[in-house]
Amino acid sequence: MIWNETKECMSRDEMKTMQGARLNKLVDRVYHNVPFYRKKMQELGIEPGDITRVEDVANLPFTTKDDLRDNYPFGLLAVPQSQIVRVHASSGTTGKATVVSYTRKDIDAWQECVTRVLAQADIGRNDIMQVGYGYGLFTGGLGLHYGAENLGATVVPQSTGNTKKLVDMMVDFNVTAIACTPSYLLHIAEVIEERGLRDQIKLKAAICGAEPWTEEMRLQMEEKLGIHAHDIYGLSEIAGPGVASDCQYHCGLHVYEDHYMPEIIDPKTLQPVGEEQIGELVFTTLTKEGMPLLRYRTKDLTSITYKPCECGRTLPRLSRFKGRSDDMLIIRGVNVFPSQVEAALLEVNETTPHYMMIVDRVNNMDTLEVMVEVDEKFFSDEIRELEKLTKKIEHVLRTALGIGPKVKLVEPKTLERSMGKAKHVIDNRKFD
Ligand code: DLL
């Protein structure tokens, strides 16, 4: 499991014993401190002492994003508010964000996992790393930042936004590592190429995640920049970035199961699928104090293997993510649900609830266009009126989604009506 300086690894049996003990303590903690879990366990007739081995996890209830929304913002805390030192949030399925609270110990464990990610990518204290993820409620910026500081690397907290400045500093500071979304890295690579700076950069590694990407993208950025590009996975509900990541062999993402215990289930039957079979990833947070979660359904589709990796780590590996079992989109690293668009449009009198989201990738940057039907009562051919309405809807959507879509108004009754489940998204990006 944990790869340390002396290159010692825990055996699977040792890991399972430790996980079982941690699971037992966790269940006791949530039963006594989180009314939501106590009620769920009582309904299933489970006493905390019943859960002693890893295999017993299958008896525990699942947790979903809706449960987090129903307990918004602090209903799932397992400690008093005074022990919470930080809060992060990501998009919820409707207006409410998914909020996650961390104690000092949670932050330390998360930071340690991010440090493992970086060490796995051969980044060390002599490296200078730009963090090109957003800082703020999104976990990307601060997550990578503290992990890199903990490692002893020099951190440049660049965030997103000014690519020219980022590239200037990459050259001036002799930056050797970067952490950002894969699509942003491809954009950065283009800017480097356009400005003829390829020979002046010293980059050797990139830590890319927060959105799905392909093996082809990895090979492309490795060739363009002469680097190793590593896949980092994570989600706010569990910790943030650093739940899993790949090593120098790029053959799956080692999952840090001493903290975040994975299961892969069939999203329809909710039963476990076999090793190397694709299913939905589920996590139990073995060590979290602030907001521990039992069997959290990530909706992310992947498979797991326990076969040894060439690098020597005994941690299991997740395959590159294949997409999601729900309708969440990730656009420029931001999680977007069609239901958020629907809810936002309801606030605009002049429109109907008929809309279509068109997602594309142009010059390695995601684009979002939302086609919106104007209500018959308000429809007018006057260009000025339509322009005003377009700007208003763009503002409403930007506020609701956290990214700025382009809005195209269409005449009443032009968008196709569906006989069954309405189709609201056309995603022209390819991740397979
Ligand atoms: O995206 C945390 C993160 C930040 C991960 C920086 C990696 C780097 P959320 O905003 O909560 O957290 O979004 C989590 O993003 O459930 C996946 O659907 C998707 N995702 C994250 N990493 C990957 C990846 C951050 N490497 C959601 N490959 C997750 C595919 C990813 N999808």
XYZ file of C-alpha atoms and ligand atoms in Angstrom:
464
model
C 0.000 0.000 0.000
C 1.985 2.933 1.204
C 5.238 3.337 -0.633
C 7.803 4.731 1.721
C 11.418 5.742 1.445
C 12.616 2.228 2.284
C 10.332 0.835 -0.436
C 8.410 -1.370 2.000
C 4.862 -2.280 1.067
C 2.000 -3.727 3.055
C 0.717 -7.134 1.946
C -2.949 -7.487 0.952
C -3.722 -9.403 4.132
C -2.096 -6.738 6.301
C -4.038 -4.065 4.425
C -7.351 -5.881 4.859
C -6.757 -6.311 8.567
C -6.037 -2.605 8.932
C -9.058 -1.642 6.802
C -11.318 -3.910 8.881
C -10.174 -2.255 12.113
C -10.616 1.236 10.641
C -14.050 0.326 9.267
C -15.151 -0.929 12.668
C -14.142 2.362 14.316
C -15.713 4.417 11.535
C -19.077 2.670 11.810
C -19.066 3.156 15.561
C -18.260 6.868 15.049
C -21.012 7.566 12.523
C -23.587 5.509 14.439
C -23.062 7.559 17.564
C -22.509 10.989 15.972
C -24.499 11.209 12.725
C -28.283 10.806 13.157
C -28.658 10.202 9.395
C -26.453 7.085 9.564
C -27.840 5.882 12.888
C -31.351 5.905 11.385
C -30.210 4.116 8.219
C -28.364 1.447 10.207
C -31.283 0.944 12.584
C -33.579 0.462 9.592
C -31.228 -2.283 8.357
C -30.895 -3.803 11.835
C -27.131 -3.172 11.995
C -25.343 -2.585 15.302
C -21.902 -0.928 15.121
C -20.200 -4.008 16.620
C -21.494 -6.150 13.719
C -18.976 -4.617 11.308
C -15.519 -6.019 11.997
C -14.089 -7.175 8.658
C -13.642 -5.531 5.254
C -16.230 -7.909 3.767
C -18.882 -6.556 6.182
C -18.928 -3.288 4.251
C -21.446 -4.932 1.896
C -24.030 -4.820 4.720
C -23.767 -1.058 5.147
C -26.128 1.449 3.510
C -25.097 3.471 0.449
C -24.781 7.269 0.495
C -25.643 9.430 -2.537
C -25.216 13.040 -3.647
C -28.912 13.532 -2.870
C -28.235 12.547 0.754
C -25.615 15.307 0.896
C -28.091 17.765 -0.602
C -30.815 16.741 1.864
C -28.395 17.327 4.735
C -27.030 20.609 3.301
C -24.796 22.149 4.526
C -23.637 20.588 7.813
C -26.160 17.818 8.595
C -23.656 14.972 8.121
C -20.966 16.292 10.476
C -19.609 13.677 12.876
C -17.783 16.234 15.037
C -18.784 19.580 16.601
C -18.502 22.553 14.228
C -15.617 23.906 16.337
C -13.401 21.068 15.049
C -13.978 21.943 11.378
C -11.081 23.904 9.913
C -12.095 24.112 6.252
C -15.060 23.760 3.912
C -15.041 23.027 0.160
C -17.971 22.729 -2.231
C -18.787 21.531 -5.729
C -21.898 21.657 -7.919
C -24.974 19.852 -6.700
C -27.639 18.446 -8.988
C -29.811 21.558 -8.593
C -29.199 24.941 -7.008
C -27.587 23.671 -3.799
C -23.857 22.957 -3.714
C -22.377 19.756 -2.313
C -20.559 20.917 0.811
C -17.735 19.016 2.493
C -16.208 19.844 5.890
C -12.727 18.842 7.077
C -11.031 18.627 10.470
C -7.306 19.320 10.837
C -6.667 15.563 10.694
C -8.741 15.227 7.496
C -6.690 17.968 5.845
C -3.456 16.248 6.961
C -4.560 12.867 5.531
C -5.642 14.480 2.249
C -2.363 16.384 2.030
C -0.441 13.158 2.653
C -2.265 11.442 -0.213
C -1.514 14.320 -2.595
C 2.127 14.069 -1.512
C 2.052 10.382 -2.486
C 0.638 11.346 -5.913
C 3.523 13.736 -6.494
C 6.176 11.335 -5.199
C 4.712 8.686 -7.500
C 5.280 11.116 -10.389
C 8.909 11.494 -9.287
C 8.372 15.067 -8.126
C 10.499 16.040 -5.133
C 11.775 18.952 -3.075
C 13.989 20.226 -5.876
C 11.033 20.703 -8.189
C 9.179 23.926 -8.917
C 5.494 23.258 -9.495
C 2.828 25.536 -10.923
C -0.650 24.797 -9.650
C -2.979 25.677 -12.516
C -6.194 24.428 -10.904
C -8.704 26.948 -9.576
C -8.219 28.031 -5.954
C -11.289 28.502 -3.782
C -14.251 26.278 -3.030
C -13.060 23.855 -5.742
C -10.649 21.375 -4.162
C -8.120 21.338 -7.035
C -6.006 24.416 -6.235
C -5.630 24.131 -2.462
C -5.475 20.313 -2.619
C -2.447 20.227 -4.927
C -0.947 23.257 -3.222
C -0.717 21.792 0.269
C 0.327 18.360 -1.004
C 3.238 19.931 -2.899
C 4.274 22.126 0.038
C 4.151 19.081 2.301
C 6.518 17.336 -0.097
C 8.866 20.283 0.078
C 8.534 21.311 -3.574
C 8.416 25.011 -4.483
C 4.814 25.901 -5.272
C 3.725 28.608 -7.711
C 0.004 29.141 -6.949
C -0.873 30.248 -10.457
C -4.546 29.207 -10.555
C -6.369 29.552 -13.892
C -6.976 32.497 -16.175
C -3.830 34.098 -17.522
C -2.125 31.567 -19.773
C 0.439 34.017 -21.187
C 1.658 34.892 -17.700
C 1.683 31.216 -16.724
C 3.899 30.366 -19.707
C 6.192 33.377 -19.050
C 6.683 32.234 -15.469
C 7.144 28.624 -16.555
C 10.149 29.796 -18.563
C 11.469 32.415 -16.097
C 11.212 30.188 -12.989
C 12.474 26.988 -14.701
C 9.247 25.264 -13.699
C 9.625 21.456 -13.726
C 6.076 20.306 -12.870
C 2.544 21.501 -13.446
C -0.834 20.480 -12.060
C -3.900 21.456 -14.115
C -6.757 19.909 -16.079
C -5.650 17.882 -19.122
C -7.531 20.143 -21.531
C -5.857 23.213 -20.036
C -2.440 21.570 -20.389
C -3.081 20.947 -24.083
C -4.006 24.605 -24.446
C -0.822 25.615 -22.607
C 1.167 23.331 -24.946
C -0.325 25.154 -27.937
C 0.588 28.555 -26.532
C 4.155 27.312 -25.920
C 4.320 26.066 -29.499
C 2.855 29.266 -30.992
C 5.352 31.377 -29.087
C 8.270 29.130 -30.083
C 9.206 28.477 -26.432
C 9.448 24.680 -26.531
C 13.250 24.717 -26.132
C 13.086 27.051 -23.162
C 10.815 25.024 -20.891
C 12.164 22.577 -18.303
C 8.883 20.796 -17.571
C 9.193 17.076 -16.792
C 5.855 16.083 -15.217
C 2.187 17.058 -15.253
C -0.536 16.047 -12.784
C -3.780 16.119 -14.734
C -7.293 15.338 -13.610
C -10.683 16.720 -12.529
C -12.192 15.676 -15.869
C -12.175 12.599 -18.107
C -9.335 12.320 -20.612
C -7.923 9.703 -22.916
C -4.713 7.760 -23.446
C -4.372 9.587 -26.796
C -4.437 12.934 -24.993
C -1.734 11.697 -22.632
C 0.513 10.607 -25.493
C -0.124 13.875 -27.325
C 0.839 16.080 -24.383
C 3.832 13.896 -23.519
C 5.095 14.275 -27.063
C 4.362 17.993 -27.334
C 6.011 18.853 -24.023
C 8.510 16.015 -23.481
C 6.997 15.103 -20.097
C 5.317 12.316 -18.142
C 1.619 13.191 -17.774
C -0.026 11.558 -14.743
C -3.712 10.948 -14.170
C -4.957 12.166 -10.780
C -8.475 11.360 -9.603
C -10.516 12.635 -6.718
C -13.805 14.147 -5.710
C -14.759 16.729 -3.108
C -17.159 14.416 -1.286
C -14.313 12.035 -0.414
C -11.421 14.520 -0.027
C -10.516 16.272 -3.277
C -7.665 15.421 -5.684
C -5.411 12.573 -4.581
C -7.823 9.713 -3.993
C -5.962 7.794 -6.726
C -3.260 8.448 -9.329
C -0.990 6.612 -11.736
C 2.721 5.841 -11.378
C 5.456 6.001 -14.021
C 4.048 2.870 -15.740
C 0.711 4.597 -16.482
C -1.231 1.350 -16.179
C -4.074 2.405 -13.900
C -4.488 4.695 -10.909
C -3.245 3.404 -7.547
C -6.041 4.016 -5.090
C -5.090 5.059 -1.545
C -7.263 2.439 0.057
C -5.853 2.847 3.538
C -7.944 6.063 3.666
C -10.509 5.638 0.889
C -11.747 2.054 0.571
C -13.086 1.301 -2.934
C -15.783 -1.063 -4.186
C -17.035 -1.442 -7.763
C -20.735 -2.180 -8.128
C -23.247 -2.660 -10.889
C -25.156 0.672 -10.815
C -28.438 -1.132 -11.577
C -28.319 -4.136 -9.241
C -25.999 -2.452 -6.680
C -24.150 -5.792 -6.409
C -20.332 -6.006 -6.627
C -18.872 -6.723 -10.073
C -15.792 -8.912 -10.587
C -12.171 -7.766 -10.752
C -11.444 -5.854 -14.003
C -15.178 -5.495 -14.761
C -16.493 -1.979 -15.382
C -18.927 -0.662 -12.799
C -19.628 2.292 -10.521
C -16.961 3.266 -8.026
C -18.075 3.449 -4.397
C -15.956 4.753 -1.503
C -15.991 4.391 2.258
C -13.826 7.004 3.967
C -11.981 4.909 6.550
C -10.202 7.676 8.436
C -12.261 10.839 7.943
C -13.438 12.654 11.041
C -15.377 15.726 9.874
C -17.781 14.282 7.349
C -17.142 10.542 6.997
C -19.148 8.738 4.321
C -20.258 5.109 4.123
C -20.340 3.564 0.637
C -20.559 6.852 -1.258
C -21.762 6.264 -4.830
C -19.434 8.358 -7.007
C -21.320 7.599 -10.265
C -17.883 7.323 -11.910
C -17.400 4.264 -14.113
C -14.148 2.310 -13.883
C -12.771 -1.147 -12.996
C -10.301 -2.344 -10.368
C -7.411 -4.770 -10.416
C -5.472 -6.166 -7.468
C -2.704 -7.579 -9.703
C 0.773 -6.355 -8.737
C 2.055 -3.298 -10.570
C 5.528 -3.177 -12.108
C 6.379 -0.286 -9.796
C 6.112 -2.601 -6.770
C 3.184 -0.886 -5.066
C 0.586 -3.308 -3.740
C -2.221 -0.740 -3.875
C -4.997 -1.812 -6.276
C -5.356 0.103 -9.538
C -8.417 1.730 -11.110
C -8.614 1.820 -14.889
C -8.828 5.185 -16.668
C -12.311 6.583 -16.020
C -14.896 5.653 -18.634
C -17.497 8.331 -17.888
C -20.379 8.524 -15.454
C -23.578 6.640 -14.771
C -25.497 9.907 -14.257
C -25.854 12.992 -16.436
C -23.149 15.155 -14.824
C -20.930 16.913 -17.364
C -17.491 18.306 -16.626
C -16.944 21.451 -18.659
C -13.619 23.267 -18.270
C -13.143 21.314 -15.055
C -16.471 22.495 -13.619
C -19.189 19.966 -12.759
C -22.424 20.849 -14.511
C -25.793 19.106 -14.254
C -28.501 19.737 -16.892
C -30.927 20.108 -13.963
C -29.014 23.259 -12.918
C -29.735 24.811 -16.333
C -33.375 23.847 -16.028
C -33.663 25.350 -12.538
C -31.939 28.571 -13.661
C -34.174 28.966 -16.723
C -37.257 28.733 -14.521
C -36.170 32.065 -13.056
C -36.428 33.725 -16.498
C -40.058 34.547 -17.354
C -39.461 34.998 -21.055
C -38.331 31.411 -21.709
C -39.916 27.951 -21.754
C -38.254 24.973 -19.997
C -37.158 23.658 -23.407
C -33.416 23.852 -23.878
C -30.514 21.977 -25.423
C -26.905 22.057 -24.208
C -24.237 21.564 -26.866
C -20.796 20.754 -25.509
C -17.749 20.751 -27.759
C -13.981 21.008 -27.593
C -12.410 23.708 -29.776
C -8.611 24.196 -29.678
C -8.545 21.908 -26.632
C -10.933 24.163 -24.714
C -14.432 23.052 -23.794
C -17.289 25.164 -25.097
C -20.913 25.208 -24.004
C -23.770 26.591 -26.022
C -27.295 26.554 -24.599
C -30.177 26.812 -27.042
C -33.219 28.204 -25.263
C -36.774 28.494 -26.526
C -38.391 31.863 -26.034
C -41.937 31.836 -24.644
C -44.553 32.646 -27.283
C -45.961 35.507 -25.161
C -42.588 37.227 -25.125
C -41.333 36.363 -28.589
C -40.472 39.376 -30.708
C -38.531 39.763 -33.935
C -36.812 42.856 -32.609
C -33.076 42.160 -32.627
C -32.451 44.574 -29.747
C -34.977 42.818 -27.508
C -33.523 39.422 -28.324
C -29.987 40.609 -27.624
C -31.069 41.970 -24.248
C -32.737 38.683 -23.372
C -29.693 36.665 -24.515
C -27.430 38.715 -22.205
C -29.867 38.271 -19.306
C -29.962 34.475 -19.728
C -26.185 34.296 -20.126
C -25.847 36.135 -16.826
C -28.352 33.868 -15.040
C -26.616 30.734 -16.337
C -23.121 32.032 -15.533
C -24.216 32.673 -11.954
C -25.871 29.258 -11.614
C -23.175 27.140 -13.286
C -19.933 28.923 -12.503
C -18.945 28.929 -16.187
C -20.083 31.272 -18.940
C -22.071 29.551 -21.694
C -23.014 31.086 -25.041
C -26.803 31.387 -25.294
C -28.693 31.048 -28.548
C -32.383 31.937 -28.478
C -34.686 29.943 -30.701
C -38.304 30.489 -31.698
C -41.086 28.841 -29.693
C -41.645 25.120 -30.438
C -38.446 24.637 -32.459
C -36.553 22.271 -30.146
C -37.436 18.645 -30.681
C -39.979 17.278 -28.168
C -39.229 13.872 -26.744
C -41.721 11.064 -26.287
C -39.619 9.468 -23.599
C -36.748 10.775 -21.469
C -36.018 14.292 -22.722
C -32.591 14.697 -24.282
C -30.987 17.930 -23.157
C -27.326 17.372 -23.999
C -25.288 16.876 -27.154
C -21.697 16.210 -26.119
C -19.415 16.224 -29.150
C -16.253 15.579 -27.113
C -14.779 12.083 -27.335
C -13.462 10.333 -24.220
C -13.456 6.665 -25.310
O -12.492 17.406 -9.595
C -11.156 16.984 -7.612
C -9.930 17.021 -8.446
C -9.232 18.208 -8.573
C -9.458 15.854 -9.035
C -8.052 18.219 -9.314
C -8.281 15.860 -9.762
C -7.592 17.051 -9.885
P -15.027 17.562 -7.967
O -15.116 18.941 -8.476
O -15.837 17.179 -6.802
O -13.561 17.227 -7.552
O -15.346 16.594 -9.180
C -15.272 15.214 -9.013
O -14.644 14.884 -11.331
O -16.518 12.402 -9.583
C -15.183 12.613 -11.644
O -16.428 12.547 -12.332
C -14.362 13.769 -12.185
N -12.917 13.480 -12.162
C -12.009 13.882 -11.261
N -10.791 13.419 -11.594
C -10.931 12.698 -12.730
C -10.047 11.948 -13.569
C -12.445 17.234 -8.387
N -8.753 11.866 -13.332
C -15.577 14.496 -10.314
N -10.592 11.301 -14.634
C -15.404 13.003 -10.193
C -11.920 11.372 -14.904
C -12.298 12.727 -13.093
N -12.782 12.077 -14.172
